[in-house]
Amino acid sequence: MWVMTGCQDLIDPAIENIQGREDMLERPRLAQGLLINAYLRIPTNGWSFSEMATDDAVSNNPTNQFLNMATGQWASNNNPVNQWTGAQSAIQYLNVMIEDVDSVDFAVDPIVNQMFVDRLKGESYGLRALFMYYLLQAHGGMADGQLLGVPILEQSQNVESDFNIPRNTFEECMNQLYADAERAMDLLPYDLANITDPSLIPSKYASQGAETGQYNRVFGDDAIQLVSGRIVNAVMAQAALLAASPAFNPNGDTEKWRAAAEHAADILNTIGGVSGLAPNGVTWFANTSELNAIGGGVNPAEVLWRTSIGSSNNLEADNYPPTLFGNGLINPTQNFVDAFPMANGFPIDESSSAYDPQNPYAGRDPRLNHFVVVNGSTAGPNNTVITTAIDGTTNDALNRVETSTRTGYYLRKLLRQDVNLNPNSTNQQVHMKPRIRYTEIFLIYAEAANEAYGPMGTGTAGFSAYDVIRAIRQRAGIGAENGDAYLESIKGDQAAMRELIRNERRIELSFEGFRFWDLRRWDASLTETARGMTIEEGDHEVMPVENRVYADHMIYGPVPYSETLKFTELKQNTGW
């Protein structure tokens, strides 16, 4: 693999064992190593659980970085969600790749070689767009009354480069992202997969006499899970939603919402629109037969893009309750539990909900049981009863030991219940880490379409925000007995539909790294106290657990303090 240890080594590599750009031109595997370095820096390669810095969860580990962040220690020199270094490093690798890939010989066959050049260049542009999205999400913000992004770097940097350059505007960065995405989509097929029909070979290759075997060698099954046109389209939808959101669209430009809706619709219409919603998508992490059968780069219907699969028990070791030999790390809050409606579809604070505060888990949205371990739930391979009540007799009880829950709840989502952590019979199971799920794309469409066209408007997609939310709630098992009367009652109310869409997003994408960023782009309250449930002698009482300490300016993240010290042209976001 090509390793970049410093700007000087990039141009004049040290003699020992560092490969430089001239070596790369002669050795294709070194060139591909540039892309590998970028892929390895994708933030969603692993779980971060920034939810513990929001109203959705707390940590039972007092040294947890997100606990510290949420309770007043977030600073420009102490930023657990910093993307600056990793993303900028990735972009440097990608820029070198873009500049040099045309000069690398990947195959003796000239047609195959051109296909490799196009694919690798397309991947590079697509990844550069992806990293721009993460940079804008984490570091875009207001500085001196102007909405700024990050410095745009289209060329690789070297020892002679001027590093002291200002941040481009947020709008300029979005334009750059879109331009890179369009370049990628021009070079890549929409999906990477083997073909048997020669008519599917793009004309630019067919005109040179390309055959299916040549095409499949480059763009076929072996390339699945690399960046494709579909993935780039999804990145455009994600970025467009960010740009349309209140924190980054203070004037409420409807065209930005329309753009986000259209990018999402472009993807959803390739799977049949609303009818393409995966029936088992709610429990994608627990569909054991499906997970165990995954291989060869194939995705379940719910998953648009994922990392490699593998067997492990790390999530369970971190988050199982103590009686299941886990550390109970992530504790969902009462705030999060309250977000689940009743099975009849009504929010629990609506008079028609029939919610009983002293029997709070009865008759609820079925997703609550899929995602959260509540008092009296069963969990683990032996269906162990988990008692979180303060007068419970096990270490699962509220605040009993350091690995006990602080809120009265344990995490179930993402965990496989057939993992056994008993030291006498420990096992591992297959896990999958999605980078993008189709449910996210459906929710992007619903949010953007509601703002652009209203709850019932369809734009050019042929379906509405209402249609999407109805399908998502039906899949979850909501409103089966009453036709989802609550949804029907608000389908003409844009503001009410906005709140419902946000709530559905909160539930469906929970603990997948969205809530922290969603609250900020919505310019919503960050300071809602995290609450829990104390249960004693059957009496249920809501209690405060952890204050959230955020200032108003923290809807935007900081530029790293060390960078502003080094470069005088780099403006810090206001308040940091």
XYZ file of C-alpha atoms in Angstrom, residues 163-365:
203
model
C -1.792 25.902 3.125
C -3.024 29.194 4.571
C -6.199 29.486 2.535
C -9.656 30.662 3.623
C -12.789 28.596 3.889
C -15.060 28.655 0.876
C -18.691 29.536 1.349
C -21.101 26.741 2.157
C -22.757 27.285 -1.225
C -19.445 26.987 -3.078
C -18.704 23.755 -1.240
C -22.108 22.333 -2.157
C -21.524 23.263 -5.793
C -18.180 21.473 -5.647
C -19.836 18.420 -4.101
C -22.470 18.320 -6.822
C -19.845 18.764 -9.539
C -17.797 15.874 -8.174
C -20.910 13.723 -7.882
C -21.887 14.441 -11.491
C -18.376 13.571 -12.689
C -18.578 10.321 -10.757
C -21.949 9.398 -12.192
C -20.695 10.073 -15.715
C -17.876 7.564 -15.171
C -19.614 4.863 -13.131
C -22.486 2.493 -13.851
C -25.500 3.024 -11.628
C -24.902 -0.423 -10.128
C -21.797 -2.584 -10.128
C -22.739 -6.126 -11.153
C -22.101 -8.718 -13.825
C -24.074 -8.410 -17.054
C -24.868 -11.023 -19.680
C -26.534 -8.780 -22.256
C -23.983 -6.971 -24.466
C -26.522 -4.190 -25.072
C -25.947 -3.075 -21.476
C -22.327 -2.178 -22.194
C -22.018 1.638 -22.296
C -21.669 2.950 -25.823
C -18.241 4.482 -25.159
C -16.898 0.962 -24.583
C -19.159 -0.871 -27.021
C -17.945 1.382 -29.840
C -14.429 0.097 -29.131
C -15.596 -3.512 -29.376
C -15.902 -4.251 -25.648
C -17.401 -7.599 -24.658
C -19.283 -8.600 -21.525
C -16.291 -10.433 -20.088
C -14.173 -7.306 -20.295
C -16.913 -5.202 -18.748
C -17.514 -7.679 -15.920
C -13.810 -7.799 -15.112
C -13.962 -4.138 -14.104
C -17.576 -3.292 -13.279
C -18.874 -6.736 -12.307
C -19.645 -8.631 -9.138
C -16.122 -8.336 -7.766
C -16.613 -4.567 -7.497
C -19.869 -4.666 -5.538
C -19.685 -2.457 -2.397
C -17.283 -0.065 -4.122
C -18.704 3.349 -4.935
C -21.313 3.165 -7.710
C -23.605 5.660 -9.353
C -26.419 4.643 -6.980
C -24.225 5.339 -3.962
C -23.179 8.709 -5.357
C -26.831 9.547 -5.961
C -27.523 8.744 -2.307
C -24.694 11.030 -1.187
C -26.241 13.816 -3.257
C -29.566 13.224 -1.493
C -27.920 13.309 1.937
C -26.010 16.486 1.150
C -29.027 18.160 -0.423
C -31.066 17.471 2.718
C -28.331 19.041 4.841
C -28.224 22.110 2.589
C -32.022 22.482 2.679
C -32.282 22.219 6.467
C -32.988 25.288 8.640
C -29.452 25.650 10.027
C -27.993 25.781 6.513
C -30.989 27.281 4.716
C -32.080 30.100 7.039
C -34.158 31.775 4.337
C -36.177 28.621 3.755
C -35.390 28.336 0.049
C -37.964 25.837 -1.230
C -35.821 24.995 -4.252
C -33.270 23.393 -1.958
C -35.957 21.165 -0.478
C -37.114 20.289 -3.966
C -33.567 19.321 -4.962
C -33.288 16.985 -1.967
C -36.642 15.394 -2.791
C -35.667 14.866 -6.409
C -32.312 13.270 -5.597
C -34.023 10.874 -3.194
C -36.825 10.143 -5.669
C -34.288 9.308 -8.378
C -33.107 6.424 -6.200
C -36.487 5.317 -4.876
C -38.035 5.091 -8.324
C -35.419 2.495 -9.284
C -36.875 0.163 -6.625
C -40.520 0.804 -7.408
C -41.128 3.837 -5.203
C -43.068 3.217 -2.012
C -43.691 -0.406 -2.989
C -39.929 -0.956 -2.758
C -39.828 -0.431 1.011
C -38.295 -3.621 2.409
C -40.955 -5.460 4.460
C -38.399 -6.610 7.055
C -36.405 -3.390 7.117
C -37.298 -2.515 10.715
C -35.371 -5.497 12.047
C -32.561 -5.527 9.481
C -30.033 -6.125 12.297
C -31.906 -9.133 13.692
C -33.024 -10.931 10.524
C -30.786 -13.867 11.379
C -31.420 -16.124 8.395
C -30.903 -13.222 6.010
C -27.749 -12.055 7.767
C -26.281 -15.552 7.914
C -26.893 -16.021 4.190
C -25.226 -12.795 3.029
C -22.189 -13.318 0.865
C -20.502 -12.252 -2.315
C -21.188 -8.578 -1.783
C -24.969 -9.014 -2.011
C -27.154 -6.584 -0.053
C -30.476 -7.288 1.653
C -33.352 -5.285 0.202
C -33.104 -2.753 3.040
C -29.437 -1.932 2.471
C -28.110 0.328 -0.261
C -24.436 0.283 0.806
C -22.646 -1.530 3.578
C -19.260 -2.463 4.936
C -17.948 -6.010 4.932
C -19.801 -8.520 7.078
C -18.083 -10.373 9.880
C -18.696 -12.458 12.977
C -18.288 -10.739 16.337
C -19.892 -10.159 19.722
C -18.484 -6.699 20.446
C -21.803 -4.862 20.300
C -23.363 -7.352 22.646
C -20.391 -7.273 25.038
C -20.697 -3.497 25.220
C -24.463 -3.279 25.508
C -26.063 -6.449 26.847
C -27.398 -6.069 30.411
C -25.119 -7.308 33.202
C -26.981 -10.587 33.715
C -26.154 -11.419 30.103
C -22.474 -10.636 30.826
C -22.626 -7.281 29.067
C -21.482 -3.802 30.084
C -24.830 -2.044 29.514
C -22.992 0.906 27.962
C -25.732 2.671 26.000
C -28.881 3.475 27.971
C -31.831 4.727 25.909
C -33.659 7.558 27.636
C -37.246 8.045 28.660
C -37.260 10.841 26.082
C -36.582 8.273 23.375
C -39.092 5.775 24.736
C -41.732 8.508 24.814
C -41.157 9.122 21.105
C -42.761 5.770 20.276
C -46.498 6.177 19.691
C -49.117 3.708 20.740
C -49.847 0.850 18.365
C -52.969 2.764 17.314
C -50.669 5.468 15.945
C -51.435 8.248 18.405
C -48.585 9.925 20.306
C -48.717 9.062 23.980
C -49.651 12.640 24.942
C -52.782 12.567 22.732
C -56.072 11.901 24.491
C -56.985 9.220 21.944
C -53.840 7.211 22.610
C -55.110 5.290 25.675
C -51.608 5.521 27.156
C -51.334 4.431 30.797
C -48.357 5.999 32.651
C -48.463 3.159 35.192
C -48.449 0.504 32.464
C -46.325 2.413 30.001
C -45.130 -0.383 27.717
C -48.510 -1.951 26.985
C -50.063 -1.366 23.580
C -47.071 0.509 22.215
C -45.528 0.780 18.756
